[in-house]
Amino acid sequence: MEISKKFITSLVFLGLTFSFTQCSSAKGMKRESQKDFSYDEAERFAPSVAAAPKATPSAEISQNTSKPIKRMMVYSVNVNLQSKEIESKVTEVIKLAESFGGYALQYSSNGSVNLKIPAEKLKQFLFTLRNQSQNYSEEVSAQDVTEDFTDTEIRMENALKMRIRLLEILKTAKTLEETLKVEAELNKVSESIERFEGRLKYLSNAIQLSSVHVQVRQKWEPTVQKEYKPGPLGLPFYYLYVGLGKVKDGVLWLFVQEIPKEKTEIPE
């Protein structure tokens, strides 16, 4: 049995619409973000703005009170510190992370520790670790994923709307071939939704939990030679020991004397 032309047209139209929205959502998001942050755009187009009517005070107030977009940042931190005992310091760092709601992903006996710390407590955790460590240094990097997160949300919303429309078309399918065609499109859309959900979950976890890598190194301290002084009862014995040393040197001088060597000239 042949598929009706009306059914094919609606199915193709939905497919093209879904593809177009998925491809253009990123560009639309980029243009939208540029509008939100380009506050000096009027100065670059001064001639056109001059011809426009002057804005009222109420309009200026509403424009100034517009809420800025909340940026979504993913933080990564590398920490280097020193300690006399590596293993005990690693245990101390892990317990400190747990006290701030974090946990250890991996650690080793050579002093390498990978941690996950809640983003809202990251600054306080690093401050505490710095005060409890010696020769501390840190390197913080951040990645802005606001555009990626918002773009993925838009794509998932479009995919959910497309699935609803395909389900409505599936109810109107009259033949087996029509049903198979719609189910094939539903499978594609469902796979896209699962992929977008996974991406949003990954970004949310990365935003909420910051990555911290701590490297604990051995601290070497120079050995200090201790000086001993005789006590009140040991002073006579000390001076006796020093005096006998002088007598020994004198006796040796009476029997053994060092003869200076004559300088020999090297013939030319």
C-alpha positions as MATLAB code, in Angstrom:
seq = 'MEISKKFITSLVFLGLTFSFTQCSSAKGMKRESQKDFSYDEAERFAPSVAAAPKATPSAEISQNTSKPIKRMMVYSVNVNLQSKEIESKVTEVIKLAESFGGYALQYSSNGSVNLKIPAEKLKQFLFTLRNQSQNYSEEVSAQDVTEDFTDTEIRMENALKMRIRLLEILKTAKTLEETLKVEAELNKVSESIERFEGRLKYLSNAIQLSSVHVQVRQKWEPTVQKEYKPGPLGLPFYYLYVGLGKVKDGVLWLFVQEIPKEKTEIPE';
ca = [
       0.000    0.000    0.000;
       1.314    3.437   -0.858;
       1.878    6.150    1.711;
      -0.393    9.185    1.311;
       1.246   12.341   -0.009;
      -0.154   14.403    2.849;
       1.407   12.074    5.408;
       4.811   12.158    3.672;
       4.699   15.963    3.399;
       4.003   16.435    7.113;
       6.705   13.956    8.083;
       9.336   15.552    5.853;
       8.370   19.025    7.073;
       8.841   18.004   10.702;
      12.185   16.422    9.912;
      13.453   19.519    8.145;
      12.176   21.752   10.952;
      13.951   19.643   13.590;
      17.229   19.665   11.663;
      17.019   23.415   11.071;
      16.353   24.219   14.740;
      19.203   21.987   15.910;
      21.690   23.570   13.500;
      20.612   27.175   14.083;
      20.182   27.111   17.871;
      23.909   27.598   18.487;
      24.061   30.603   16.153;
      20.939   32.078   17.711;
      22.364   31.678   21.175;
      25.587   33.376   20.126;
      23.696   36.362   18.713;
      21.554   36.570   21.833;
      24.563   36.523   24.157;
      26.203   39.278   22.112;
      23.138   41.450   22.569;
      23.133   40.944   26.316;
      26.791   41.930   26.770;
      27.367   44.549   24.030;
      26.465   47.614   26.120;
      28.578   49.949   23.994;
      26.931   48.958   20.732;
      25.153   52.329   20.385;
      28.462   54.204   20.278;
      29.646   52.209   17.274;
      26.486   53.152   15.351;
      26.351   56.790   16.397;
      24.782   58.169   13.148;
      21.775   55.842   13.290;
      21.284   56.421   17.000;
      21.381   60.178   16.570;
      18.384   60.025   14.263;
      16.363   57.936   16.709;
      14.166   59.625   19.359;
      15.705   60.139   22.780;
      14.821   57.467   25.318;
      12.639   58.432   28.254;
      13.980   58.220   31.818;
      11.690   55.268   32.559;
      13.088   53.373   29.577;
      16.636   54.078   30.725;
      15.840   52.782   34.216;
      14.290   49.579   32.867;
      17.322   49.043   30.640;
      19.779   49.560   33.491;
      17.881   47.239   35.855;
      17.892   44.302   33.421;
      19.405   41.227   35.090;
      22.719   40.019   33.629;
      23.118   36.419   32.571;
      24.459   34.186   35.333;
      27.713   32.716   34.109;
      28.298   28.984   34.551;
      31.951   28.278   35.341;
      33.887   25.038   35.692;
      36.936   25.422   37.977;
      40.099   23.290   38.051;
      42.869   23.767   40.621;
      46.430   22.384   40.847;
      48.026   22.554   44.310;
      51.653   21.852   45.289;
      52.802   21.643   48.898;
      55.483   20.036   51.056;
      55.371   17.914   54.195;
      57.755   15.839   56.299;
      55.459   12.793   56.105;
      53.729   12.288   52.721;
      51.230    9.578   53.671;
      49.999   11.352   56.797;
      49.581   14.590   54.825;
      47.588   12.799   52.102;
      45.231   11.436   54.761;
      44.914   14.922   56.251;
      44.036   16.439   52.851;
      41.355   13.805   52.186;
      39.764   14.358   55.617;
      39.775   18.106   55.019;
      38.021   17.632   51.665;
      35.374   15.425   53.298;
      34.749   18.067   55.963;
      33.803   20.498   53.163;
      31.451   18.010   51.489;
      33.982   16.769   48.932;
      35.571   13.398   48.298;
      38.700   11.794   46.857;
      38.597   10.328   43.359;
      42.138    8.915   43.422;
      45.210    9.045   45.646;
      48.576    7.297   45.814;
      51.454    6.815   48.234;
      53.671    9.175   46.215;
      51.517   12.132   47.324;
      49.150   12.581   44.349;
      45.493   13.240   45.286;
      42.532   14.022   42.986;
      39.582   15.637   44.769;
      36.073   16.872   44.016;
      35.025   19.925   46.056;
      31.633   21.721   45.948;
      32.101   24.906   43.942;
      30.525   27.118   46.611;
      33.056   25.856   49.189;
      36.133   25.777   46.945;
      37.531   29.127   48.092;
      37.171   28.261   51.780;
      38.723   24.808   51.237;
      41.799   26.271   49.520;
      42.156   28.925   52.216;
      42.112   26.273   54.961;
      44.521   23.999   53.086;
      46.915   26.920   52.563;
      46.986   27.713   56.290;
      47.668   24.067   57.180;
      50.471   23.492   54.647;
      54.089   24.469   54.058;
      55.563   25.828   50.813;
      52.045   26.039   49.365;
      51.340   27.101   45.768;
      48.189   26.857   43.637;
      47.112   27.392   40.030;
      43.408   28.002   39.267;
      41.824   27.788   35.813;
      38.173   28.345   34.827;
      36.074   27.446   31.780;
      32.870   29.291   30.868;
      30.211   26.750   29.771;
      27.218   29.108   29.827;
      26.729   29.063   26.054;
      27.191   25.302   25.795;
      24.697   24.625   28.613;
      22.021   26.996   27.287;
      22.436   25.762   23.718;
      22.010   22.146   24.837;
      18.859   23.086   26.757;
      17.375   24.705   23.643;
      18.198   21.657   21.539;
      16.560   19.324   24.058;
      13.410   21.467   24.225;
      13.114   21.373   20.441;
      13.616   17.606   20.461;
      10.885   17.153   23.092;
       8.456   19.233   21.022;
       9.353   17.218   17.933;
       8.661   13.952   19.749;
       5.199   15.195   20.770;
       4.397   16.078   17.146;
       5.624   12.718   15.889;
       3.454   10.931   18.445;
       0.446   12.861   17.148;
       1.311   11.883   13.581;
       1.722    8.264   14.665;
      -1.912    8.251   15.798;
      -3.001    9.233   12.276;
      -0.912    6.546   10.539;
      -3.181    4.227    8.564;
      -0.723    1.701    7.140;
       2.133   -0.367    8.495;
       4.618    1.464    6.297;
       3.487    4.813    7.636;
       3.831    3.540   11.205;
       7.367    2.276   10.570;
       8.392    5.606    9.046;
       7.175    7.577   12.074;
       8.726    5.133   14.553;
      12.088    5.473   12.794;
      11.944    9.256   13.227;
      10.865    8.811   16.854;
      13.923    6.648   17.514;
      16.224    9.334   16.095;
      14.604   12.061   18.182;
      14.701    9.890   21.335;
      18.421    9.247   20.845;
      19.009   12.990   20.510;
      17.074   13.645   23.725;
      19.119   11.061   25.636;
      22.339   12.588   24.311;
      21.260   16.108   25.337;
      20.195   14.906   28.793;
      23.593   13.249   29.290;
      25.375   16.413   28.211;
      23.333   18.573   30.604;
      23.980   16.149   33.468;
      27.728   16.196   32.761;
      27.848   20.002   32.650;
      25.782   20.317   35.831;
      28.117   17.996   37.735;
      31.175   19.832   36.400;
      29.718   23.177   37.499;
      28.691   22.001   40.975;
      31.885   20.045   41.757;
      35.293   21.602   41.136;
      38.343   19.436   40.404;
      41.351   19.826   42.707;
      44.665   18.013   42.183;
      47.019   18.075   45.180;
      50.671   17.016   44.932;
      52.428   16.476   48.262;
      56.246   16.479   48.099;
      58.834   15.470   50.665;
      60.290   18.327   52.690;
      63.984   17.932   53.426;
      65.383   19.765   56.452;
      69.160   20.214   57.052;
      70.565   18.391   60.048;
      71.775   20.732   62.769;
      74.799   19.613   64.824;
      74.129   20.089   68.499;
      76.750   21.670   70.783;
      77.218   20.279   74.256;
      78.533   22.264   77.227;
      79.764   20.699   80.476;
      77.626   21.095   83.558;
      78.815   22.350   86.975;
      80.131   18.913   88.012;
      81.688   18.247   84.641;
      83.770   21.420   84.439;
      86.846   20.006   86.299;
      86.922   16.947   84.096;
      86.485   19.119   81.024;
      89.459   21.343   81.905;
      91.480   18.248   82.827;
      90.755   16.802   79.390;
      91.802   20.061   77.689;
      94.987   20.274   79.814;
      96.034   16.705   79.029;
      95.590   17.516   75.343;
      97.976   20.448   75.682;
     100.532   18.304   77.561;
     100.326   15.677   74.842;
     101.013   18.277   72.180;
     104.012   19.577   74.143;
     105.567   16.114   74.586;
     105.186   15.381   70.910;
     106.871   18.705   70.086;
     109.920   17.750   72.220;
     110.533   14.528   70.289;
     109.048   15.243   66.848;
     109.413   18.467   64.913;
     108.258   19.228   61.420;
     111.097   20.104   59.000;
     110.018   22.592   56.317;
     110.659   21.417   52.782;
     113.090   23.409   50.635;
     111.732   24.860   47.471;
     113.175   23.277   44.373;
     113.556   25.476   41.346;
     112.421   24.016   38.065;
     115.193   24.305   35.483;
     114.315   26.319   32.451;
];
